[in-house]
GROMACS .gro file of N, CA and C in nm:
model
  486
    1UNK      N    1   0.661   0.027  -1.225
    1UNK     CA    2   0.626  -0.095  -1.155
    1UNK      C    3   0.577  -0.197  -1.256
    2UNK      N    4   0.624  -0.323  -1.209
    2UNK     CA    5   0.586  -0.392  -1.334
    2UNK      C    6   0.545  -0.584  -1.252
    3UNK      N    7   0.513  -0.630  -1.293
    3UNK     CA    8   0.469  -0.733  -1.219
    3UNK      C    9   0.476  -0.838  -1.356
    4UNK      N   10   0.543  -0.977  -1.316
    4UNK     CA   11   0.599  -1.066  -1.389
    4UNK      C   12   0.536  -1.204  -1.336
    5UNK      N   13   0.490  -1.301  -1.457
    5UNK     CA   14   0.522  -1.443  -1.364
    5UNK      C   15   0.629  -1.484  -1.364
    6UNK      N   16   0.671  -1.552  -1.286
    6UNK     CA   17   0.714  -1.607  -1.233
    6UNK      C   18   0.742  -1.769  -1.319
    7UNK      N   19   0.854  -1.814  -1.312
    7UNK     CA   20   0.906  -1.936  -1.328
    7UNK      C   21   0.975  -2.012  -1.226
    8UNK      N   22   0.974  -2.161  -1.278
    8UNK     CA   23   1.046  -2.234  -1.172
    8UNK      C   24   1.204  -2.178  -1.098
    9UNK      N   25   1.298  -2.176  -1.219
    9UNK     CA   26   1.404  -2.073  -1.181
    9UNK      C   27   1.380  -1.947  -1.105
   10UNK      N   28   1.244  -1.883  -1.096
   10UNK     CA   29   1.257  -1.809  -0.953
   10UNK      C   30   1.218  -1.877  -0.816
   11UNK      N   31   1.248  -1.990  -0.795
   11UNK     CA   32   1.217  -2.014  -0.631
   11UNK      C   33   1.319  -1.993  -0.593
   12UNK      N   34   1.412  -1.970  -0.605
   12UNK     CA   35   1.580  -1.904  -0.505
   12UNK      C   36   1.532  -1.780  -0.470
   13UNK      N   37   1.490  -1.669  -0.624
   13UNK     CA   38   1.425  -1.545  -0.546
   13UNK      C   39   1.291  -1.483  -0.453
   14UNK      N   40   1.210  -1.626  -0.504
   14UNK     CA   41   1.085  -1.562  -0.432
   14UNK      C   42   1.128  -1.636  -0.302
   15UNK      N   43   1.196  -1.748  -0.269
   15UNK     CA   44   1.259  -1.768  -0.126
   15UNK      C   45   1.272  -1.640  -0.018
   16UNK      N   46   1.416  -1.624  -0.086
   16UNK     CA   47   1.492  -1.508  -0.055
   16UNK      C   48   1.426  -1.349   0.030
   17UNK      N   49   1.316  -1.352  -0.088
   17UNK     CA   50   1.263  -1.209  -0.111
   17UNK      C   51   1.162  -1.245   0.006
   18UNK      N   52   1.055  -1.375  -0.020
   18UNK     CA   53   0.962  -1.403   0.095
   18UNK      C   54   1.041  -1.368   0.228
   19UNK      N   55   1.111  -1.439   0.243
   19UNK     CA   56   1.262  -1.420   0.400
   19UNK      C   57   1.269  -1.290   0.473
   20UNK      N   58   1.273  -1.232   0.362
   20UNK     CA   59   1.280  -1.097   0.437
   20UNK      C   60   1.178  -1.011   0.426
   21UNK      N   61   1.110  -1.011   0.348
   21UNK     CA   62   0.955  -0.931   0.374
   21UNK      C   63   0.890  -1.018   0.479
   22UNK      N   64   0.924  -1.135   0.541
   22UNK     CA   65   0.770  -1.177   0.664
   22UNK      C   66   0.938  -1.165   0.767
   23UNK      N   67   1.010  -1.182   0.785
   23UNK     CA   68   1.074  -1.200   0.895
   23UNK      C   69   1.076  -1.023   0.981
   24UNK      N   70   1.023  -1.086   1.135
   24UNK     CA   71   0.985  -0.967   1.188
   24UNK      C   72   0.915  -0.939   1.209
   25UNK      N   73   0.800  -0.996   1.104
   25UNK     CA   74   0.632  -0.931   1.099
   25UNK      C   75   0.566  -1.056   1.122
   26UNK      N   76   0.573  -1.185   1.137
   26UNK     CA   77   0.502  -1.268   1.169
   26UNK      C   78   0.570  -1.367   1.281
   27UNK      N   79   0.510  -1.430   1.339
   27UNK     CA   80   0.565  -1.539   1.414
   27UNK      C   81   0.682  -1.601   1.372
   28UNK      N   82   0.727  -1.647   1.477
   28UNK     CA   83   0.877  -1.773   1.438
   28UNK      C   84   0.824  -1.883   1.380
   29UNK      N   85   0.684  -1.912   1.449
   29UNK     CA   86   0.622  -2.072   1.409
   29UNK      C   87   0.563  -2.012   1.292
   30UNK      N   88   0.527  -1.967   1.246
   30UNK     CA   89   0.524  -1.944   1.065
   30UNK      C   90   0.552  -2.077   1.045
   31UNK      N   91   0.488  -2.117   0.914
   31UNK     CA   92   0.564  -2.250   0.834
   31UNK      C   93   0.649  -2.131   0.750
   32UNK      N   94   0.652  -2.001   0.687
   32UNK     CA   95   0.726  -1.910   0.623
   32UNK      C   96   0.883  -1.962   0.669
   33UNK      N   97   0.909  -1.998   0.794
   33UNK     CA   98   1.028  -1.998   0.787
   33UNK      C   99   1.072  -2.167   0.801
   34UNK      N  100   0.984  -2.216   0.737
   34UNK     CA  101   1.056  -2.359   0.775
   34UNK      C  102   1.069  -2.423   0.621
   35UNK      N  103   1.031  -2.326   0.505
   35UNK     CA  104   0.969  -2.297   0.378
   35UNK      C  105   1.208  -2.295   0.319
   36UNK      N  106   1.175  -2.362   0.187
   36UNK     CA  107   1.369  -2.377   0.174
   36UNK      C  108   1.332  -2.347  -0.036
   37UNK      N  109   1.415  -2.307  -0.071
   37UNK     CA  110   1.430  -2.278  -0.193
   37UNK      C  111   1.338  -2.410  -0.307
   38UNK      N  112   1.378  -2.498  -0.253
   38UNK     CA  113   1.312  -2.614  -0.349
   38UNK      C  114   1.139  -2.619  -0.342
   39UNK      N  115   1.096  -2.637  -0.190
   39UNK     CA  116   0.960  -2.590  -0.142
   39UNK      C  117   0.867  -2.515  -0.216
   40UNK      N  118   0.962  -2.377  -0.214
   40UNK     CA  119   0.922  -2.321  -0.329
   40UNK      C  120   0.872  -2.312  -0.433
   41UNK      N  121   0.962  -2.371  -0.502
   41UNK     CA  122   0.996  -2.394  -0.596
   41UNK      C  123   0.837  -2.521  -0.680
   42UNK      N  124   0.865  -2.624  -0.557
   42UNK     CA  125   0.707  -2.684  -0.591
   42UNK      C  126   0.576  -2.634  -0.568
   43UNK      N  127   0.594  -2.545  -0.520
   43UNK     CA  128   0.456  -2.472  -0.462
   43UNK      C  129   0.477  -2.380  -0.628
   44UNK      N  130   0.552  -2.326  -0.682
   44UNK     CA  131   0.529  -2.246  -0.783
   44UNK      C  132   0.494  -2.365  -0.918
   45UNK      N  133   0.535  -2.478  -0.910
   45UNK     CA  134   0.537  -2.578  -1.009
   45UNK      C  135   0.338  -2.652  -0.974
   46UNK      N  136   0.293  -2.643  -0.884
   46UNK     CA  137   0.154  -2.652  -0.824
   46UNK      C  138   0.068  -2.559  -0.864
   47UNK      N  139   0.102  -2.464  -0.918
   47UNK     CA  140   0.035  -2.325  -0.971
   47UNK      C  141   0.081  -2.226  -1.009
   48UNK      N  142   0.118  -2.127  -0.912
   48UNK     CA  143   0.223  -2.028  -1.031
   48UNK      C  144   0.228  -1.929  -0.907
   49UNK      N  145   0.323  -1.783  -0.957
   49UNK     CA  146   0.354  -1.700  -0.888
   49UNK      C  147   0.364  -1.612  -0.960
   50UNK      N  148   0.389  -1.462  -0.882
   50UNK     CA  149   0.416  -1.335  -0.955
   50UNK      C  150   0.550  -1.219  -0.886
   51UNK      N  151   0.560  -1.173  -0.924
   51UNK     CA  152   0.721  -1.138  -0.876
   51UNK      C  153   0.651  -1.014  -0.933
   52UNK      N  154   0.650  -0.869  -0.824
   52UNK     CA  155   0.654  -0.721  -0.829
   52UNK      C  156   0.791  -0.660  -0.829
   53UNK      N  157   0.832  -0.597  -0.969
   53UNK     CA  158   0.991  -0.566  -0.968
   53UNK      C  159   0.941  -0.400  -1.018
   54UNK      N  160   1.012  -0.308  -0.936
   54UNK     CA  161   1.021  -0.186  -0.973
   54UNK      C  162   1.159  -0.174  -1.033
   55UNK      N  163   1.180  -0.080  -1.181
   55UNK     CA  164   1.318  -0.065  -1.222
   55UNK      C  165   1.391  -0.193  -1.253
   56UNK      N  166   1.305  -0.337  -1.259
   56UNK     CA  167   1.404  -0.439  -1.243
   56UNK      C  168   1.436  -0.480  -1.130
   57UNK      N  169   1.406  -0.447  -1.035
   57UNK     CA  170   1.447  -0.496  -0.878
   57UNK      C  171   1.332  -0.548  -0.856
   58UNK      N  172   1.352  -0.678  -0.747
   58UNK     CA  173   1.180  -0.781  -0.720
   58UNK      C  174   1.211  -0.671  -0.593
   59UNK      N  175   1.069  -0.618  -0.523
   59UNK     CA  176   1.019  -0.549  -0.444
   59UNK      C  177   0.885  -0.635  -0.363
   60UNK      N  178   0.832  -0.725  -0.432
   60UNK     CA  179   0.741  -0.790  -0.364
   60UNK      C  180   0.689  -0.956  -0.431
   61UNK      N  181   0.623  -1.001  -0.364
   61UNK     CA  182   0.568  -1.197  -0.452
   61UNK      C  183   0.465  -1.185  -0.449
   62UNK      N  184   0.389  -1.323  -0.476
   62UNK     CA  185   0.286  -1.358  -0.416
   62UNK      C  186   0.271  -1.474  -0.491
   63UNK      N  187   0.220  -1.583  -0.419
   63UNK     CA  188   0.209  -1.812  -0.499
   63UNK      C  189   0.061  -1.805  -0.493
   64UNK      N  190   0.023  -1.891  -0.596
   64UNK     CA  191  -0.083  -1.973  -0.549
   64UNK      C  192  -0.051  -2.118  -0.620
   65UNK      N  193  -0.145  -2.208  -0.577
   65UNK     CA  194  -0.174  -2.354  -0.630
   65UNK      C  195  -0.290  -2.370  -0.605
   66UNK      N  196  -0.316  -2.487  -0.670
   66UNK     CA  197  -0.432  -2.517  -0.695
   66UNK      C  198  -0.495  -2.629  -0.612
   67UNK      N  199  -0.630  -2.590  -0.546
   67UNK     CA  200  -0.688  -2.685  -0.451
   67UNK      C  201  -0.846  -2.738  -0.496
   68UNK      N  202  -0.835  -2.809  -0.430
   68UNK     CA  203  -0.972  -2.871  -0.437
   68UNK      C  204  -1.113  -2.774  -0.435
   69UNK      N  205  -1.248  -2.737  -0.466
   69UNK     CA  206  -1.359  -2.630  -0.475
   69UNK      C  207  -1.393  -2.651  -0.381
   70UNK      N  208  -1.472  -2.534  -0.276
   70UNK     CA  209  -1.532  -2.600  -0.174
   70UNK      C  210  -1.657  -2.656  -0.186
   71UNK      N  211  -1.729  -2.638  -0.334
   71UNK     CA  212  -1.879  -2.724  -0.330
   71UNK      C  213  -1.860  -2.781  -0.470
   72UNK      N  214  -1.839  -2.966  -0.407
   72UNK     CA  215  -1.809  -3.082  -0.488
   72UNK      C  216  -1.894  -3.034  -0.633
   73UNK      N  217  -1.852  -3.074  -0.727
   73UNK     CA  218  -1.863  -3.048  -0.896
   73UNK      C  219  -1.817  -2.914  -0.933
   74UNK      N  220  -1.788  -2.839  -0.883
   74UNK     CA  221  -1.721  -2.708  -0.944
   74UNK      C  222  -1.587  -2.755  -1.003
   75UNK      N  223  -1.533  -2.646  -1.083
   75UNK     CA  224  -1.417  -2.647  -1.110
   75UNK      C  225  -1.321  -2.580  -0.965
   76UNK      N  226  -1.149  -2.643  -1.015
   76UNK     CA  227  -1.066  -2.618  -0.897
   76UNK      C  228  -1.107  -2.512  -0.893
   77UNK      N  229  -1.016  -2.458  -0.784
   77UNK     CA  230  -1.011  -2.316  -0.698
   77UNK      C  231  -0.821  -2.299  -0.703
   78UNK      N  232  -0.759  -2.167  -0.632
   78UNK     CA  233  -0.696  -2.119  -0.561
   78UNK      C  234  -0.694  -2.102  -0.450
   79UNK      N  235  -0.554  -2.142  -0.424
   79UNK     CA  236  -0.521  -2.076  -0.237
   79UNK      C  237  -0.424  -1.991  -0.300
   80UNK      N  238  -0.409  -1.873  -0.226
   80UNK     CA  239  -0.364  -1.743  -0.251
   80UNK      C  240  -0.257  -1.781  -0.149
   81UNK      N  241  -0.093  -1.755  -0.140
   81UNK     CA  242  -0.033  -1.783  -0.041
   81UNK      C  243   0.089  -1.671  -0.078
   82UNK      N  244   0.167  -1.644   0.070
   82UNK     CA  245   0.251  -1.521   0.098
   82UNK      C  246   0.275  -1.406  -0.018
   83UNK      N  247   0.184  -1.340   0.010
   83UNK     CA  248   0.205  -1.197  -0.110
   83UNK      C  249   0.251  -1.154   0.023
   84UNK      N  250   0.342  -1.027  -0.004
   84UNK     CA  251   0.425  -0.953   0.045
   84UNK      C  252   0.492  -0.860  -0.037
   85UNK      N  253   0.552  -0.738  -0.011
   85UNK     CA  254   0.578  -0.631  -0.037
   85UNK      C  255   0.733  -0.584   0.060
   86UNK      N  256   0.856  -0.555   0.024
   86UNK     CA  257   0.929  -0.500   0.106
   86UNK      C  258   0.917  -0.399   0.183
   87UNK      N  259   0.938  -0.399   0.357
   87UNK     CA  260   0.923  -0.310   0.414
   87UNK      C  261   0.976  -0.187   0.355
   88UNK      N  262   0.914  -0.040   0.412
   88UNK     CA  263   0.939   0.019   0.306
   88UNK      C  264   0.870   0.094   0.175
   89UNK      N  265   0.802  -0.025   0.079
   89UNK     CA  266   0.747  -0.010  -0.023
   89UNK      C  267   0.566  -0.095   0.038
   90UNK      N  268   0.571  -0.078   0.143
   90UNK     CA  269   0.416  -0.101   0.175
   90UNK      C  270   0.342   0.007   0.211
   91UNK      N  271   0.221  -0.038   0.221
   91UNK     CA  272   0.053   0.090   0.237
   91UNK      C  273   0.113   0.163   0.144
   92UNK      N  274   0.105   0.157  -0.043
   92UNK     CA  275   0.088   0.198  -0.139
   92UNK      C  276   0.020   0.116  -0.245
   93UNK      N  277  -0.039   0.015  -0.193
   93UNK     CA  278  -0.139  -0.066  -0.299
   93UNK      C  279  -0.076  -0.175  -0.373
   94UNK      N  280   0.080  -0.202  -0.344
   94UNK     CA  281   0.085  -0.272  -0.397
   94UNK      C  282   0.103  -0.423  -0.380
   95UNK      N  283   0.034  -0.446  -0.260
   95UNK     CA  284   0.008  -0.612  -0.269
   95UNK      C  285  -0.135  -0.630  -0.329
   96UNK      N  286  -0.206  -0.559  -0.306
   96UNK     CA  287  -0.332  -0.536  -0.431
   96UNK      C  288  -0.324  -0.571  -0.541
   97UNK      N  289  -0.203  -0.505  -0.624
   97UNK     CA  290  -0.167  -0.550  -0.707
   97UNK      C  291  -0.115  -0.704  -0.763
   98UNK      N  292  -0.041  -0.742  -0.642
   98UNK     CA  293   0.003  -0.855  -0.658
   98UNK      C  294  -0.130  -0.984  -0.640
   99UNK      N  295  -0.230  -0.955  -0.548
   99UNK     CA  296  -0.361  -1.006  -0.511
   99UNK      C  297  -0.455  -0.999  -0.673
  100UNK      N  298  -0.437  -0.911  -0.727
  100UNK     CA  299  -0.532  -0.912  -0.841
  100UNK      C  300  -0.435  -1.011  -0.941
  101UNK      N  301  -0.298  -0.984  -0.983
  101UNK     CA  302  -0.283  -1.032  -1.060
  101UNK      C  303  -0.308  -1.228  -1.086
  102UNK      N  304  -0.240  -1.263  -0.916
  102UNK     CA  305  -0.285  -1.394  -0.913
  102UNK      C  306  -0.395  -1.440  -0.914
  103UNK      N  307  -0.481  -1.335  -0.910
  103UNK     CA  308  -0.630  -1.356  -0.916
  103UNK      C  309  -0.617  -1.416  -1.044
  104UNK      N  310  -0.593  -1.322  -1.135
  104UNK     CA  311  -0.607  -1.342  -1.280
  104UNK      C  312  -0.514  -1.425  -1.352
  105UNK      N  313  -0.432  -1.487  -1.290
  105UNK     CA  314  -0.346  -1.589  -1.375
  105UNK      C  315  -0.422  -1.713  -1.258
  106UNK      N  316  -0.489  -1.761  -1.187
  106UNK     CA  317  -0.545  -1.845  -1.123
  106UNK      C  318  -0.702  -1.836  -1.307
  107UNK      N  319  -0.735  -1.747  -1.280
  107UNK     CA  320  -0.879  -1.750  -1.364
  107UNK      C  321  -0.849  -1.774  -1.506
  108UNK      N  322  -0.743  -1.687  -1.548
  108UNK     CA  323  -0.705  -1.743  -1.693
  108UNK      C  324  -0.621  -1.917  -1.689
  109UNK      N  325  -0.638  -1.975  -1.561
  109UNK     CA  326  -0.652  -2.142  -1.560
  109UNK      C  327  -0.763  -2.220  -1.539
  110UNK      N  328  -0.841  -2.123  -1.535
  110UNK     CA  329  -0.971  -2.174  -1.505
  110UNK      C  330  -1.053  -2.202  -1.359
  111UNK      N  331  -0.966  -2.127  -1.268
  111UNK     CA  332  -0.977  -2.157  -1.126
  111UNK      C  333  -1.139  -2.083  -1.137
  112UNK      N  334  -1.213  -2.141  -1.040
  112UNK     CA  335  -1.366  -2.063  -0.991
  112UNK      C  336  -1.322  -1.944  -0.911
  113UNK      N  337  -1.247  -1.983  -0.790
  113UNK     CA  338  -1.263  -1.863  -0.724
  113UNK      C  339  -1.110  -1.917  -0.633
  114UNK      N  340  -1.064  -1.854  -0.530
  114UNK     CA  341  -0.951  -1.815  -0.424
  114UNK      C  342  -1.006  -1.791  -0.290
  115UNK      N  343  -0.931  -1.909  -0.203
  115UNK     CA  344  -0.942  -1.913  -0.054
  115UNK      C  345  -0.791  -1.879  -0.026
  116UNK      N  346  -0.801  -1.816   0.087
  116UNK     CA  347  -0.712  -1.757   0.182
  116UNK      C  348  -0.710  -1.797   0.327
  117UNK      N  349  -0.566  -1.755   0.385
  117UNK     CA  350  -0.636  -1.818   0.529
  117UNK      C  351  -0.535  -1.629   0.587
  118UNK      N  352  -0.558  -1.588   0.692
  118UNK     CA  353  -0.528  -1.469   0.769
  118UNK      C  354  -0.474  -1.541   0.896
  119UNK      N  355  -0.321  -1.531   0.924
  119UNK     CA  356  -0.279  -1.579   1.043
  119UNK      C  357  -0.331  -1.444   1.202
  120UNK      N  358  -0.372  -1.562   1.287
  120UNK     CA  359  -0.424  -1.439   1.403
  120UNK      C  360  -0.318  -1.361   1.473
  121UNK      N  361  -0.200  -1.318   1.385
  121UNK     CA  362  -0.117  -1.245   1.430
  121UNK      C  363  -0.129  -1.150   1.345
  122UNK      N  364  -0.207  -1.116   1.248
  122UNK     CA  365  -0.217  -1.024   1.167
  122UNK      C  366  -0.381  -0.988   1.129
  123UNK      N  367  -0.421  -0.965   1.259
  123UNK     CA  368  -0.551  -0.931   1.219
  123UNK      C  369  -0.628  -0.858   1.135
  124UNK      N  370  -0.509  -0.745   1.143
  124UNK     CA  371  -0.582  -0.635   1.041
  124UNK      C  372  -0.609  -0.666   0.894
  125UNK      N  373  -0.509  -0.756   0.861
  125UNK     CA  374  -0.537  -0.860   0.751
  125UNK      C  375  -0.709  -0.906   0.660
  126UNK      N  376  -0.772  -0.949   0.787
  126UNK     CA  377  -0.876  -0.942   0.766
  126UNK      C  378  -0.977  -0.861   0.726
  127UNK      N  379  -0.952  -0.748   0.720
  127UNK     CA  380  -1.051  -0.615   0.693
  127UNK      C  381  -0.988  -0.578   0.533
  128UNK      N  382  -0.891  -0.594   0.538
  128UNK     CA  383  -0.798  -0.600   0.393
  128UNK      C  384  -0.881  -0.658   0.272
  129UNK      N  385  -0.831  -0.816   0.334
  129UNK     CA  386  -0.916  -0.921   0.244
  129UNK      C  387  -1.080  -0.891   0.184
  130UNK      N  388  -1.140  -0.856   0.318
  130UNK     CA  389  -1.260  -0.818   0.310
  130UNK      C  390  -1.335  -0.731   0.207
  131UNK      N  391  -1.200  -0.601   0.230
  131UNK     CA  392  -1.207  -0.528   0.118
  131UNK      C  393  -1.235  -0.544  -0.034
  132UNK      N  394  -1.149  -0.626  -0.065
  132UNK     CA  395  -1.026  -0.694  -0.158
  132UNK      C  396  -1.140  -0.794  -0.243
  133UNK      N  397  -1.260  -0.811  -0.154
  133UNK     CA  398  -1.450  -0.947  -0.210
  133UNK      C  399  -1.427  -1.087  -0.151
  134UNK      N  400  -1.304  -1.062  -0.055
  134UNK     CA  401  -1.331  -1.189   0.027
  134UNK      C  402  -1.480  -1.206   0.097
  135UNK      N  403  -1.474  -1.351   0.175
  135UNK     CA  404  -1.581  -1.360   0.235
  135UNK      C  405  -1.499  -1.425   0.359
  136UNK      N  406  -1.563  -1.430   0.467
  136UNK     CA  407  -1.502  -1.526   0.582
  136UNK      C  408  -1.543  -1.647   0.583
  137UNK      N  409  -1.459  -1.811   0.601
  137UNK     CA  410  -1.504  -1.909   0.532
  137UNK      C  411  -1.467  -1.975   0.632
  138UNK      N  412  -1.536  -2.039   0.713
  138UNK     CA  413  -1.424  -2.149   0.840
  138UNK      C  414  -1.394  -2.254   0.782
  139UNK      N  415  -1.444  -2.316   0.700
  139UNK     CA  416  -1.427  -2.432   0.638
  139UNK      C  417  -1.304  -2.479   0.547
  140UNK      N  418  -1.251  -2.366   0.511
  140UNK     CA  419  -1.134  -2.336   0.457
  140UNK      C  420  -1.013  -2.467   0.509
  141UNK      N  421  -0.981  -2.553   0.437
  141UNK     CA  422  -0.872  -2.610   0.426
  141UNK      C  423  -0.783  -2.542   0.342
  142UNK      N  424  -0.620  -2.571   0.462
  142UNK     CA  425  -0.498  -2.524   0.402
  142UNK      C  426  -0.420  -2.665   0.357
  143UNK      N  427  -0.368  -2.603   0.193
  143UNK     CA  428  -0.296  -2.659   0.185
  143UNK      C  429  -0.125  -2.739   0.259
  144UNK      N  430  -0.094  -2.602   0.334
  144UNK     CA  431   0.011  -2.616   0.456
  144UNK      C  432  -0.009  -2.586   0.589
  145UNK      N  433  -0.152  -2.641   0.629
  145UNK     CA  434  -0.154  -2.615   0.764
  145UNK      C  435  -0.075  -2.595   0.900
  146UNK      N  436  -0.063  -2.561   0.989
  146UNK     CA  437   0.011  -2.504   1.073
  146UNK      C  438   0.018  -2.568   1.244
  147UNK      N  439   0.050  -2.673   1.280
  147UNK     CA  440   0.004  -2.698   1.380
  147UNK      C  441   0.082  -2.661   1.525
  148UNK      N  442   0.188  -2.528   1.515
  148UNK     CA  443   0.222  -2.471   1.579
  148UNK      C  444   0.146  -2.358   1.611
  149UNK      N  445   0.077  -2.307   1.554
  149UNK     CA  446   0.007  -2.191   1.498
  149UNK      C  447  -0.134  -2.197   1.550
  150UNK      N  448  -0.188  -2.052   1.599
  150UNK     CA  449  -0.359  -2.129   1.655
  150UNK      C  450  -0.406  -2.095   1.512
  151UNK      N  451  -0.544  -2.159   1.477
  151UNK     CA  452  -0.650  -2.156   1.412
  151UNK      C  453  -0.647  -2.043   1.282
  152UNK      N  454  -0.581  -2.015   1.141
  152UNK     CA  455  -0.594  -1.888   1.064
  152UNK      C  456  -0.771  -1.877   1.039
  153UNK      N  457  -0.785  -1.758   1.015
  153UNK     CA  458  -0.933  -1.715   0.951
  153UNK      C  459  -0.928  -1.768   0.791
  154UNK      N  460  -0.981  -1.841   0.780
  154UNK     CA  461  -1.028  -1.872   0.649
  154UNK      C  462  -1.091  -1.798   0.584
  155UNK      N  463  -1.078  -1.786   0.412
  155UNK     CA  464  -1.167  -1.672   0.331
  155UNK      C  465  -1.157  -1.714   0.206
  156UNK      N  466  -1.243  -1.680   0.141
  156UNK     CA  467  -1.274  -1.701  -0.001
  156UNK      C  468  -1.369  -1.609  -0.062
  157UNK      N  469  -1.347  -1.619  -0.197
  157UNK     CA  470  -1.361  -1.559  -0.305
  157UNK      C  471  -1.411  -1.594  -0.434
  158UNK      N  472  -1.549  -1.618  -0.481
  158UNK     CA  473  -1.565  -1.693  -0.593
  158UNK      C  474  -1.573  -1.576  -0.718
  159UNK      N  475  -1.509  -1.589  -0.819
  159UNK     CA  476  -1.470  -1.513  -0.895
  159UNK      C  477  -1.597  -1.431  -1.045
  160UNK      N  478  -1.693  -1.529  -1.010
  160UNK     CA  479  -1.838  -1.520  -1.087
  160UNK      C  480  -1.898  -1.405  -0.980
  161UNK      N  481  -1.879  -1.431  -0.862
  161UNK     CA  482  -1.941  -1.308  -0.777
  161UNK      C  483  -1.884  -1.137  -0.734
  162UNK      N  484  -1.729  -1.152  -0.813
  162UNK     CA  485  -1.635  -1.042  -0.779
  162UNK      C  486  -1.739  -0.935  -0.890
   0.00000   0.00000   0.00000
C-alpha cells in the first residue's frame, strides 16, 4: 500500500475514482455528484490531494484546500474533503490513512489545524472523526456548502492539540 500526492493531472482520476466509491453510499443531492473532472481539478490546485494505490492501482483519495482559521489571527486551516476507499477495500484502516496523510501535507503547509463537515446520512461518520481528535464544531463553514442537503455536523481539529 502506498499513498501518493497527488497532481493536477490527477483530477480525471480522483474524479473517476471519487464516482464510484460515494455512488450508492450517499445521497443523489451530494454536491459529489454534481463535482466534473475540472472541479476537481481546482479543488486539488486550492490545496492538494492524496491518491491510496495498492500494487499501482488507486484504491482510494482524499482533497483538502485551504480555508480561512476559525479564531481571526491564526494561521490558515484545512477542510478535509471526500476521502474514500473502494467498496471492498474498506473497515481496514485505510481512510485513516488517507486522513493522516492530508493531515500532514496540510501541516507541512503550515495549516493550524482541519475542519470537516459529516453529511447526516452518514452518521456513523461522526464517532469515526471523533476518534480520529476531531472535535464537534457548529460553526464550521463549508467551503461547498450544500443547499439541497440538511445541515452537515461540523468538526475540527487543531493540530498543536493532536
Amino acid at each position: 500500500m502506498t499513498i501518493r500526492s497527488a497532481s493536477l493531472a490527477d483530477g480525471l482520476l480522483i474524479h473517476e475514482l471519487t464516482q464510484t466509491i460515494w455512488s450508492g453510499r450517499v445521497s443523489p443531492e451530494s454536491t459529489v455528484f454534481r463535482e466534473t473532472p475540472e472541479t476537481v481539478t481546482t479543488q486539488i490546485a486550492k490545496g492538494g490531494a492524496v491518491i491510496l494505490e495498492d500494487a499501482g492501482e488507486p484504491i482510494g483519495a482524499g482533497r483538502f484546500v485551504f480555508v480561512p482559521p476559525p479564531i481571526s489571527g491564526e494561521t490558515r486551516w484545512i477542510e478535509i474533503k471526500r476521502i474514500g476507499v473502494l467498496p471492498g477495500r474498506q473497515k481496514a484502516g485505510l481512510g485513516r490513512m488517507i486522513l493522516s496523510s492530508l493531515e500532514a501535507a496540510g501541516r507541512g503547509e503550515g495549516a493550524a489545524g482541519a475542519q470537516l463537515a459529516v453529511r447526516t446520512d452518514q452518521p456513523r461518520l461522526v464517532d469515526y472523526y471523533l476518534a480520529c481528535g476531531y472535535e464537534l464544531a457548529g460553526d464550521v463553514k463549508l467551503t461547498t456548502p450544500n443547499p439541497r442537503s440538511p445541515e452537515p455536523t461540523g468538526m475540527r481539529k487543531w493540530f498543536d492539540r493532536a
